[in-house]
CSV table of C-alpha atoms in Angstrom, one decimal:
chain,number,residue,atom,x,y,z
A,225,MET,CA,41.5,53.3,72.5
A,226,SER,CA,38.2,53.4,72.6
A,227,ARG,CA,38.1,55.4,68.8
A,228,ILE,CA,40.2,52.8,67.5
A,229,ASN,CA,38.0,50.2,68.3
A,230,LYS,CA,35.1,52.8,67.5
A,231,ASN,CA,36.6,52.8,63.5
A,232,VAL,CA,37.4,49.5,63.5
A,233,VAL,CA,33.3,48.5,64.0
A,234,LEU,CA,32.2,50.9,61.1
A,235,ALA,CA,34.7,49.3,59.1
A,236,LEU,CA,33.4,46.1,59.8
A,237,LEU,CA,30.8,47.1,59.8
A,238,THR,CA,31.0,49.1,56.0
A,239,LEU,CA,32.6,45.8,54.5
A,240,THR,CA,30.3,43.1,55.6
A,241,SER,CA,27.2,44.8,54.3
A,242,SER,CA,29.0,45.8,50.9
A,243,ALA,CA,30.1,41.8,51.2
A,244,PHE,CA,26.2,41.4,51.8
A,245,LEU,CA,25.0,43.4,48.3
A,246,LEU,CA,27.7,41.5,46.5
A,247,PHE,CA,26.8,38.5,47.8
A,248,GLN,CA,22.3,39.5,46.8
A,249,LEU,CA,23.4,40.6,43.9
A,250,TYR,CA,25.7,37.8,42.7
A,251,TYR,CA,22.0,35.5,44.2
A,252,TYR,CA,19.9,37.1,41.8
A,253,LYS,CA,22.2,37.4,38.9
A,254,HIS,CA,22.7,33.6,38.6
A,255,TYR,CA,19.1,32.1,40.4
A,256,LEU,CA,16.2,34.9,41.2
A,257,SER,CA,17.4,35.3,37.3
A,258,ALA,CA,17.3,32.2,36.2
A,259,LYS,CA,14.6,31.0,38.3
A,260,ASN,CA,12.5,34.2,36.9
A,261,ALA,CA,13.0,34.1,33.4
A,262,ALA,CA,12.3,30.2,32.9
A,263,GLY,CA,8.9,31.0,34.8
A,264,LEU,CA,9.0,34.2,32.3
A,265,SER,CA,9.4,31.9,30.2
A,266,LYS,CA,6.7,28.7,31.2
A,267,SER,CA,3.8,31.2,31.8
A,268,LYS,CA,3.7,32.4,27.8
A,269,GLY,CA,4.1,29.3,27.1
A,270,SER,CA,8.1,27.3,25.7
A,271,ARG,CA,8.6,26.4,22.0
A,272,ILE,CA,9.7,22.9,23.2
A,273,GLY,CA,11.7,20.3,20.4
A,274,PHE,CA,11.2,23.4,17.3
A,275,ASP,CA,15.2,23.0,17.5
A,276,SER,CA,15.4,19.8,16.0
A,277,ILE,CA,16.4,19.0,12.9
A,278,GLN,CA,13.0,17.3,11.4
A,279,TRP,CA,11.2,20.1,12.2
A,280,ARG,CA,13.2,22.3,10.6
A,281,ALA,CA,13.6,20.3,7.8
A,282,VAL,CA,9.7,19.3,7.4
A,283,LYS,CA,8.8,23.3,7.8
A,284,LYS,CA,11.4,24.7,4.8
A,285,PHE,CA,9.7,21.0,2.6
A,286,ILE,CA,6.3,22.2,3.1
A,287,MET,CA,7.6,26.5,2.5
A,288,LEU,CA,9.3,25.1,-0.8
A,289,THR,CA,6.1,23.0,-1.7
A,290,SER,CA,3.7,25.7,-0.6
A,291,SER,CA,5.7,28.8,-2.4
A,292,GLN,CA,5.4,26.9,-5.6
A,293,ASN,CA,1.7,25.3,-5.1
A,294,VAL,CA,3.2,22.1,-5.2
A,295,PRO,CA,0.2,19.6,-3.2
A,296,VAL,CA,1.9,17.4,-1.7
A,297,PHE,CA,0.4,15.2,1.5
A,298,LEU,CA,1.6,13.0,4.6
A,299,ILE,CA,1.9,9.4,4.4
A,300,ASP,CA,4.6,8.9,6.8
A,301,PRO,CA,3.4,5.8,8.7
A,302,LEU,CA,5.0,6.8,12.0
A,303,ILE,CA,3.2,10.5,12.2
A,304,LEU,CA,0.0,8.9,10.8
A,305,GLU,CA,0.1,7.0,13.8
A,306,LEU,CA,0.7,9.3,16.4
A,307,ILE,CA,-1.7,11.1,14.2
A,308,ASN,CA,-4.0,9.4,14.7
A,309,LYS,CA,-3.3,8.5,18.9
A,310,ASN,CA,-3.6,11.9,18.9
A,311,PHE,CA,-6.6,13.1,16.4
A,312,GLU,CA,-8.7,15.4,18.1
A,313,GLN,CA,-5.8,17.5,19.3
A,314,VAL,CA,-4.7,17.3,16.0
A,315,LYS,CA,-7.7,18.5,14.8
A,316,ASN,CA,-8.8,21.7,17.5
A,317,THR,CA,-5.5,22.4,16.9
A,318,SER,CA,-5.1,26.2,14.9
A,319,TYR,CA,-1.9,27.4,13.9
A,320,GLY,CA,0.2,28.9,15.8
A,321,SER,CA,-1.2,27.5,19.6
A,322,THR,CA,1.5,25.1,19.2
A,323,SER,CA,3.8,25.2,22.0
A,324,GLU,CA,5.3,21.4,22.0
A,325,CYS,CA,6.7,19.4,19.6
A,326,LYS,CA,5.3,15.7,19.1
A,327,PHE,CA,5.0,14.8,16.0
A,328,PHE,CA,7.7,15.7,13.5
A,329,CYS,CA,10.1,15.7,16.7
A,330,VAL,CA,10.0,12.5,17.0
A,331,PRO,CA,14.3,11.3,15.1
A,332,ARG,CA,14.0,9.5,12.5
A,333,ASP,CA,15.8,9.4,9.4
A,334,PHE,CA,12.9,10.3,6.8
A,335,THR,CA,9.7,12.2,6.8
A,336,THR,CA,7.5,10.5,3.9
A,337,PHE,CA,5.3,12.6,2.0
A,338,ALA,CA,3.3,12.0,-1.4
A,339,LEU,CA,3.3,13.9,-5.2
A,340,GLN,CA,0.1,13.0,-7.9
A,341,TYR,CA,1.9,12.7,-11.3
A,342,HIS,CA,-0.5,14.9,-12.2
A,343,LEU,CA,0.0,18.0,-10.3
A,344,ARG,CA,4.1,18.7,-9.7
A,345,LYS,CA,4.2,21.4,-11.6
A,346,ASN,CA,8.0,23.7,-12.1
A,347,GLU,CA,10.1,20.5,-11.4
A,348,GLU,CA,13.2,22.5,-12.0
A,349,GLY,CA,12.0,25.3,-9.9
A,350,TRP,CA,11.8,24.1,-7.8
A,351,PHE,CA,14.5,22.3,-7.5
A,352,ARG,CA,16.3,25.3,-7.7
A,353,ILE,CA,14.8,26.9,-4.7
A,354,ALA,CA,14.9,23.6,-2.9
A,355,GLU,CA,19.0,24.1,-3.3
A,356,ASN,CA,18.3,28.1,-2.3
A,357,MET,CA,16.8,27.3,1.1
A,358,GLY,CA,20.0,24.8,1.6
A,359,PHE,CA,18.3,21.8,0.3
A,360,GLN,CA,20.1,18.4,-1.6
A,361,CYS,CA,18.5,16.5,-4.2
A,362,ILE,CA,17.9,13.5,-6.3
A,363,LYS,CA,15.1,12.4,-8.6
A,364,ILE,CA,14.9,8.3,-9.5
A,365,GLU,CA,13.8,7.3,-12.5
A,366,SER,CA,11.7,4.7,-14.5
A,367,LYS,CA,10.4,3.5,-17.5
A,368,ASP,CA,7.2,4.6,-17.9
A,369,PRO,CA,5.5,0.2,-16.7
A,370,ARG,CA,1.9,1.6,-18.1
A,371,LEU,CA,3.2,2.0,-21.9
A,372,ASP,CA,5.5,-1.6,-21.6
A,373,GLY,CA,2.7,-2.4,-24.7
A,374,ILE,CA,3.3,-0.1,-26.6
A,375,ASP,CA,6.3,0.0,-28.4
A,376,SER,CA,7.3,3.0,-29.7
A,377,LEU,CA,6.6,4.3,-27.0
A,378,SER,CA,8.3,1.3,-25.1
A,379,GLY,CA,11.2,2.7,-22.4
A,380,THR,CA,10.2,6.2,-21.6
A,381,GLU,CA,11.3,7.5,-18.2
A,382,ILE,CA,9.5,9.4,-15.4
A,383,PRO,CA,10.3,10.5,-11.8
A,384,LEU,CA,9.4,8.2,-9.7
A,385,HIS,CA,11.0,9.1,-5.8
A,386,TYR,CA,12.3,12.5,-4.7
A,387,ILE,CA,14.5,13.1,-1.9
A,388,CYS,CA,15.9,16.3,-0.1
A,389,ARG,CA,18.2,16.1,2.3
A,390,LEU,CA,19.0,18.9,4.8
A,391,ALA,CA,21.5,18.8,7.0
A,392,THR,CA,20.8,14.8,9.1
A,393,HIS,CA,17.1,14.6,7.7
A,394,ALA,CA,15.6,13.8,4.3
A,395,ILE,CA,12.4,14.0,3.1
A,396,HIS,CA,11.1,11.3,0.6
A,397,LEU,CA,8.7,12.2,-1.4
A,398,VAL,CA,6.5,9.9,-3.5
A,399,VAL,CA,6.1,10.5,-7.2
A,400,PHE,CA,2.1,8.8,-7.7
A,401,HIS,CA,0.7,7.9,-10.5
A,402,ASP,CA,-3.5,7.4,-11.7
A,403,ARG,CA,-3.8,3.7,-12.9
A,404,SER,CA,-7.3,2.4,-14.7
A,405,GLY,CA,-9.7,1.6,-12.0
A,406,ASN,CA,-9.4,4.1,-10.3
A,407,TYR,CA,-6.1,3.8,-7.8
A,408,LEU,CA,-2.6,5.8,-6.9
A,409,TRP,CA,0.0,3.3,-8.5
A,410,HIS,CA,3.6,3.8,-7.4
A,411,GLY,CA,7.4,2.6,-8.3
A,412,HIS,CA,10.2,0.2,-7.4
A,413,LEU,CA,13.5,2.9,-5.9
A,414,ARG,CA,16.2,1.8,-8.1
A,415,LEU,CA,19.6,4.1,-7.9
A,416,LYS,CA,21.2,4.1,-11.0
A,417,GLU,CA,24.8,4.1,-11.6
A,418,HIS,CA,25.6,8.0,-11.3
A,419,ILE,CA,23.8,8.5,-7.8
A,420,ASP,CA,26.1,8.4,-4.4
A,421,ARG,CA,24.9,5.4,-2.6
A,422,LYS,CA,25.4,6.6,0.6
A,423,PHE,CA,23.7,9.8,-0.1
A,424,VAL,CA,21.0,8.7,2.4
A,425,PRO,CA,20.5,5.3,4.5
A,426,PHE,CA,17.5,4.0,1.5
A,427,ARG,CA,17.3,0.9,3.5
A,428,LYS,CA,15.5,2.2,5.9
A,429,LEU,CA,12.9,4.3,3.2
A,430,ARG,CA,9.7,2.7,3.6
A,431,PHE,CA,8.5,2.5,0.9
A,432,GLY,CA,9.6,1.7,-2.5
A,433,ARG,CA,11.6,-1.7,-2.5
A,434,TYR,CA,9.0,-2.9,-4.1
A,435,PRO,CA,5.9,-0.6,-7.0
A,436,GLY,CA,2.6,-0.4,-4.6
A,437,ALA,CA,-0.9,0.2,-5.0
A,438,PHE,CA,-3.3,2.2,-2.6
A,439,ASP,CA,-6.7,3.4,-2.9
A,440,ARG,CA,-7.0,6.9,-4.1
A,441,PRO,CA,-7.3,8.8,-0.8
A,442,GLU,CA,-9.0,11.5,0.2
A,443,LEU,CA,-7.1,14.5,2.2
A,444,GLN,CA,-7.8,17.3,5.4
A,445,GLN,CA,-5.7,20.3,5.9
A,446,VAL,CA,-4.8,19.9,9.9
A,447,THR,CA,-2.0,22.0,11.9
A,448,VAL,CA,0.8,19.6,12.8
A,449,ASP,CA,3.9,21.1,15.5
A,450,GLY,CA,2.4,24.5,14.2
A,451,LEU,CA,2.7,23.3,10.4
A,452,GLU,CA,0.0,22.9,8.1
A,453,VAL,CA,-0.5,19.6,6.6
A,454,LEU,CA,-2.4,18.1,3.4
A,455,ILE,CA,-3.0,13.7,5.9
A,456,PRO,CA,-5.4,10.9,3.8
A,457,LYS,CA,-8.4,12.0,5.6
A,458,ASP,CA,-8.5,8.6,7.1
A,459,PRO,CA,-4.7,8.1,8.7
A,460,MET,CA,-5.1,4.7,9.0
A,461,HIS,CA,-6.8,2.9,6.6
A,462,PHE,CA,-3.5,4.6,4.7
A,463,VAL,CA,-1.0,2.9,6.4
A,464,GLU,CA,-2.8,-0.3,6.9
A,465,GLU,CA,-2.3,-1.1,3.5
A,466,MET,CA,1.3,-0.5,4.0
A,467,PRO,CA,2.3,-4.0,4.7
A,468,HIS,CA,-0.3,-5.5,1.9
A,469,SER,CA,0.2,-2.9,-0.8
A,470,ARG,CA,2.8,-5.4,-3.3
A,471,PHE,CA,2.6,-4.7,-6.5
A,472,ILE,CA,3.4,-7.0,-9.6
A,473,GLU,CA,2.6,-5.6,-13.0
A,474,CYS,CA,1.3,-7.9,-16.1
A,475,ARG,CA,4.2,-9.3,-18.5
A,476,TYR,CA,3.2,-7.2,-21.2
A,477,LYS,CA,6.0,-8.0,-23.2
A,478,GLU,CA,5.8,-11.8,-22.7
A,479,ALA,CA,2.1,-11.3,-23.8
A,480,ARG,CA,3.1,-10.1,-27.7
A,481,ALA,CA,5.7,-12.8,-28.3
A,482,PHE,CA,2.6,-15.3,-27.0
A,483,PHE,CA,0.0,-13.7,-29.8
A,484,GLN,CA,3.1,-13.5,-31.8
A,485,GLN,CA,3.3,-17.8,-31.7
A,486,TYR,CA,-0.6,-18.2,-31.1
A,487,LEU,CA,-3.4,-15.8,-33.1
A,488,ASP,CA,-5.5,-13.6,-31.0
A,489,ASP,CA,-8.8,-14.3,-31.3
A,490,ASN,CA,-10.7,-10.6,-32.7
A,491,THR,CA,-13.4,-13.3,-33.4
A,492,VAL,CA,-17.6,-11.9,-32.0
A,493,GLU,CA,-17.9,-14.0,-30.8
A,494,ALA,CA,-14.2,-14.1,-28.5
A,495,MET,CA,-14.3,-10.6,-28.6
A,496,ALA,CA,-18.5,-10.9,-26.9
A,497,PHE,CA,-17.2,-13.6,-24.2
A,498,ARG,CA,-14.3,-11.3,-22.8
A,499,LYS,CA,-16.8,-7.8,-22.7
A,500,SER,CA,-18.8,-10.5,-20.9
A,501,ALA,CA,-16.5,-11.9,-18.1
A,502,LYS,CA,-14.8,-8.2,-17.6
A,503,GLU,CA,-18.3,-6.7,-16.4
A,504,LEU,CA,-18.8,-9.9,-14.3
A,505,LEU,CA,-15.8,-9.4,-12.1
A,506,GLN,CA,-16.3,-6.3,-12.4
A,507,LEU,CA,-19.2,-7.4,-10.5
A,508,ALA,CA,-17.6,-9.3,-8.9
A,509,ALA,CA,-15.5,-6.8,-7.2
A,510,LYS,CA,-18.3,-4.4,-6.0
A,511,THR,CA,-19.9,-7.2,-4.4
A,512,LEU,CA,-17.5,-8.7,-2.6
A,513,ASN,CA,-15.5,-5.9,-1.5
A,514,LYS,CA,-18.9,-3.9,-0.6
A,515,LEU,CA,-18.9,-7.5,2.0
A,516,GLY,CA,-14.1,-6.7,3.2
A,517,VAL,CA,-14.0,-10.1,1.4
A,518,PRO,CA,-10.3,-10.2,0.0
A,519,PHE,CA,-10.3,-12.2,-3.6
A,520,TRP,CA,-8.1,-13.6,-5.9
A,521,LEU,CA,-8.3,-14.1,-9.8
A,522,SER,CA,-7.2,-18.3,-9.6
A,523,SER,CA,-7.6,-21.3,-12.4
A,524,GLY,CA,-8.2,-20.1,-15.8
A,525,THR,CA,-8.7,-15.7,-15.5
A,526,CYS,CA,-5.2,-15.9,-13.1
A,527,LEU,CA,-3.2,-17.7,-16.0
A,528,GLY,CA,-4.7,-15.3,-18.4
A,529,TRP,CA,-3.3,-12.7,-16.8
A,530,TYR,CA,-0.1,-14.0,-17.0
A,531,ARG,CA,0.4,-15.4,-20.0
A,532,GLN,CA,-1.3,-12.2,-22.3
A,533,CYS,CA,-2.6,-10.6,-19.9
A,534,ASN,CA,-5.6,-10.8,-20.7
A,535,ILE,CA,-9.1,-13.5,-20.6
A,536,ILE,CA,-8.7,-16.7,-22.3
A,537,PRO,CA,-11.3,-15.8,-25.0
A,538,TYR,CA,-12.5,-20.2,-24.7
A,539,SER,CA,-12.7,-20.7,-21.2
A,540,LYS,CA,-16.3,-20.1,-21.0
A,541,ASP,CA,-15.3,-18.4,-16.9
A,542,VAL,CA,-14.5,-16.6,-14.3
A,543,ASP,CA,-12.7,-17.8,-11.7
A,544,LEU,CA,-11.7,-15.8,-8.3
A,545,GLY,CA,-9.8,-17.7,-5.0
A,546,ILE,CA,-10.4,-16.3,-1.0
A,547,PHE,CA,-10.0,-17.7,1.3
A,548,ILE,CA,-12.4,-20.4,3.9
A,549,GLN,CA,-11.6,-17.7,6.7
A,550,ASP,CA,-12.6,-14.7,4.7
A,551,TYR,CA,-16.5,-17.1,4.0
A,552,LYS,CA,-19.2,-14.7,5.0
A,553,SER,CA,-22.5,-16.3,5.8
A,554,ASP,CA,-24.3,-13.2,3.9
A,555,ILE,CA,-22.0,-14.1,0.9
A,556,ILE,CA,-24.7,-15.7,-1.8
A,557,LEU,CA,-27.0,-13.4,-1.1
A,558,ALA,CA,-25.1,-10.6,-1.8
A,559,PHE,CA,-24.1,-11.9,-5.0
A,560,GLN,CA,-28.2,-12.6,-5.5
A,561,ASP,CA,-29.7,-9.2,-5.0
A,562,ALA,CA,-26.3,-8.2,-7.4
A,563,GLY,CA,-27.9,-10.0,-10.0
A,564,LEU,CA,-26.0,-12.9,-10.3
A,565,PRO,CA,-28.1,-16.3,-9.0
A,566,LEU,CA,-26.8,-19.4,-7.1
A,567,LYS,CA,-26.1,-21.7,-10.1
A,568,HIS,CA,-24.6,-25.1,-7.6
A,569,LYS,CA,-22.8,-25.0,-4.0
A,570,PHE,CA,-20.8,-27.9,-4.3
A,571,GLY,CA,-19.4,-28.8,-0.4
A,572,LYS,CA,-18.8,-27.4,3.1
A,573,VAL,CA,-18.0,-24.7,4.7
A,574,GLU,CA,-14.9,-26.8,6.1
A,575,ASP,CA,-14.2,-29.3,3.5
A,576,SER,CA,-13.9,-28.0,0.2
A,577,LEU,CA,-16.7,-25.4,0.0
A,578,GLU,CA,-17.6,-24.1,-3.7
A,579,LEU,CA,-19.6,-21.4,-5.0
A,580,SER,CA,-20.3,-21.2,-9.2
A,581,PHE,CA,-23.5,-17.5,-10.0
A,582,GLN,CA,-24.6,-17.2,-13.5
A,583,GLY,CA,-24.2,-14.5,-15.1
A,584,LYS,CA,-25.5,-12.6,-18.5
A,585,ASP,CA,-24.9,-14.9,-21.2
A,586,ASP,CA,-24.4,-17.8,-20.5
A,587,VAL,CA,-20.9,-16.3,-18.4
A,588,LYS,CA,-20.5,-18.2,-14.8
A,589,LEU,CA,-18.8,-16.9,-12.4
A,590,ASP,CA,-17.3,-19.5,-9.9
A,591,ILE,CA,-15.3,-18.8,-6.8
A,592,PHE,CA,-12.9,-21.4,-5.1
A,593,PHE,CA,-11.8,-21.4,-1.2
A,594,PHE,CA,-9.0,-22.5,-0.1
A,595,TYR,CA,-7.7,-24.0,3.0
A,596,GLU,CA,-4.4,-24.4,4.7
A,597,GLU,CA,-2.5,-27.2,5.6
A,598,THR,CA,1.6,-27.2,7.7
A,599,ASP,CA,2.7,-26.6,4.2
A,600,HIS,CA,0.4,-26.5,1.0
A,601,MET,CA,-2.2,-25.3,0.7
A,602,TRP,CA,-6.1,-25.9,-1.2
A,603,ASN,CA,-9.3,-26.4,-2.2
A,604,GLY,CA,-12.1,-28.9,-2.8
A,605,GLY,CA,-13.4,-29.8,-6.5
A,606,THR,CA,-17.2,-31.9,-6.6
A,607,GLN,CA,-18.2,-34.0,-8.8
A,608,ALA,CA,-22.3,-34.2,-8.8
A,609,LYS,CA,-23.3,-37.3,-10.5
A,610,THR,CA,-21.0,-39.9,-8.2
A,611,GLY,CA,-20.6,-37.4,-5.5
A,612,LYS,CA,-16.2,-38.0,-5.1
A,613,LYS,CA,-13.6,-35.3,-3.7
A,614,PHE,CA,-11.4,-33.3,-4.8
A,615,LYS,CA,-8.1,-32.1,-3.8
A,616,TYR,CA,-5.8,-29.5,-5.2
A,617,LEU,CA,-3.1,-28.6,-4.0
A,618,PHE,CA,-1.1,-25.3,-4.2
A,619,PRO,CA,2.3,-24.3,-2.6
A,620,LYS,CA,1.9,-21.6,-0.1
A,621,PHE,CA,1.9,-18.2,-1.2
A,622,THR,CA,0.7,-14.2,-0.9
A,623,LEU,CA,-1.3,-11.9,-1.9
A,624,CYS,CA,-0.2,-9.4,-4.2
A,625,TRP,CA,-2.1,-5.9,-6.5
A,626,THR,CA,-1.8,-5.9,-10.0
A,627,GLU,CA,-4.1,-4.5,-12.7
A,628,PHE,CA,-6.6,-6.4,-15.2
A,629,VAL,CA,-8.7,-5.2,-17.3
A,630,ASP,CA,-8.8,-1.9,-16.3
A,631,MET,CA,-9.3,-2.7,-12.1
A,632,LYS,CA,-6.9,-4.2,-9.2
A,633,VAL,CA,-7.1,-6.4,-8.1
A,634,HIS,CA,-5.5,-8.9,-6.0
A,635,VAL,CA,-2.9,-11.7,-8.0
A,636,PRO,CA,-0.6,-15.4,-5.7
A,637,CYS,CA,2.9,-12.9,-5.6
A,638,GLU,CA,4.1,-16.9,-6.2
A,639,THR,CA,3.1,-16.9,-9.3
A,640,LEU,CA,4.7,-19.1,-11.5
A,641,GLU,CA,4.5,-21.3,-9.1
A,642,TYR,CA,1.1,-20.2,-8.6
A,643,ILE,CA,0.1,-21.8,-12.9
A,644,GLU,CA,2.5,-24.6,-12.6
A,645,ALA,CA,1.2,-26.2,-9.8
A,646,ASN,CA,-2.6,-26.2,-11.9
A,647,TYR,CA,-1.8,-26.3,-15.3
A,648,GLY,CA,2.0,-28.3,-15.1
A,649,LYS,CA,5.4,-26.7,-16.5
A,650,THR,CA,3.6,-26.4,-19.9
A,651,TRP,CA,0.8,-24.0,-19.5
A,652,LYS,CA,2.5,-21.6,-22.2
A,653,ILE,CA,0.5,-23.6,-24.5
A,654,PRO,CA,-2.9,-23.1,-25.0
A,655,VAL,CA,-5.5,-26.3,-24.2
A,656,LYS,CA,-9.0,-25.7,-25.1
A,657,THR,CA,-10.1,-29.1,-24.0
A,658,TRP,CA,-9.5,-29.6,-20.0
A,659,ASP,CA,-11.2,-31.7,-17.3
A,660,TRP,CA,-10.9,-30.6,-14.4
A,661,LYS,CA,-10.9,-33.8,-12.8
A,662,ARG,CA,-7.4,-35.4,-15.0
A,663,SER,CA,-5.8,-32.5,-16.0
A,664,PRO,CA,-4.7,-31.0,-13.3
A,665,PRO,CA,-1.3,-32.4,-12.2
A,666,ASN,CA,-2.0,-30.4,-8.3
A,667,VAL,CA,-5.7,-32.7,-8.4
A,668,GLN,CA,-5.6,-35.2,-5.9
A,669,PRO,CA,-8.8,-37.7,-5.3
A,670,ASN,CA,-10.2,-36.4,-1.4
A,671,GLY,CA,-12.6,-39.7,-0.3
A,672,ILE,CA,-16.6,-38.9,-1.9
A,673,TRP,CA,-19.5,-37.5,0.4
A,674,PRO,CA,-21.8,-39.9,1.9
A,675,ILE,CA,-25.1,-40.1,1.1
A,676,SER,CA,-26.7,-38.9,3.8
A,677,GLU,CA,-24.7,-35.2,3.2
A,678,TRP,CA,-26.0,-34.5,-0.7
A,679,ASP,CA,-28.6,-33.1,0.4
A,680,GLU,CA,-26.1,-30.5,2.3
A,681,VAL,CA,-22.7,-31.0,-0.3
A,682,ILE,CA,-24.4,-30.6,-3.0
A,683,GLN,CA,-27.1,-27.8,-4.0
A,684,LEU,CA,-27.9,-27.5,-8.3
A,685,TYR,CA,-30.3,-25.3,-9.6
């Protein structure tokens, strides 16, 4: 009996030991090994987020462009903002040292890059390689607006946008073209009939809703999420340009029609005035840009741009507009330092301010300051002899870029409404006799300056 009990006990002990050993093996396999692997992975540096489709699409695109020596640079506003917030970290990140994807892995439909047109190479070759890498690509072209003024070249098409899709993510490559005035321009993204409207969610694109103009950015190479990319040296300056980048082309065809009806003045005097006016406008732009004061073409200068893509030779001056909130107290001194003495100053900062500077060859620069009311804007005028004030009313407007006399300058986006307010519905007809107190349809009396304030509001030189 005791022998049986001993055998039973031994069997039970053996069974218990085997069960415990099996439990230990199971625990080690399913718990400790996983925990140790996690700890080991953590200690060696995990690759968090690098399996996202966004990062893989960007990586393949950079590999593609690098292999073809196509120098693209990142202009995606979301990514540039993130980079700017972590700029010191990005600058100090070396290639291959990144363990977590923080920028290109952000969920989104597109990542946007740019390419300067003159650096484009072997388009067919890299399109073919892109398809071999799994991308599906489309190209958006349109006529070159710079050639609209040349009959024989009008209609020539240029590439404006490329879109390459990999699975659910797409790369939007915006083609920037060089323009006179040392700035970059991109065109409108208009889909032609043969393009599939469902290829990507086009409405979510940040570039291409309208043509745009940007300062030429200085570029630098950085490592972002383990990838070497070019970005603007001042990322936020580029991002801040975006909401104000809309570009309006000069109306070349309408200008040709105008000169067919009204012959252009190509006399020696007219050519000399246009040359002097162009130089004065360039000097004024340089001075105001240095001060950080935004301005736009106004009055006759704006009419000349809109109607005939040129300076009106009989206007005898250059007209600019500035919002009164952008006025700076050192503006007069800055123009005098630039060689443009003050000819007269009318009004006060709080009411009807107007400045006039004397350029070379008796060409005058007039700066009108605009005030905003609830439903309109206005600028003032003052008659020196009587002290009478005048107000010129305009519908509210915003500013767009354009190109004028080889410069990137602002004009009112709502140009036609602006022109009609100042010159009426007959603005297409040249008028060489113009009375600023009676001729404009938007002028109205605005009181009279008190005699006691004349020395302050009317300064003649």
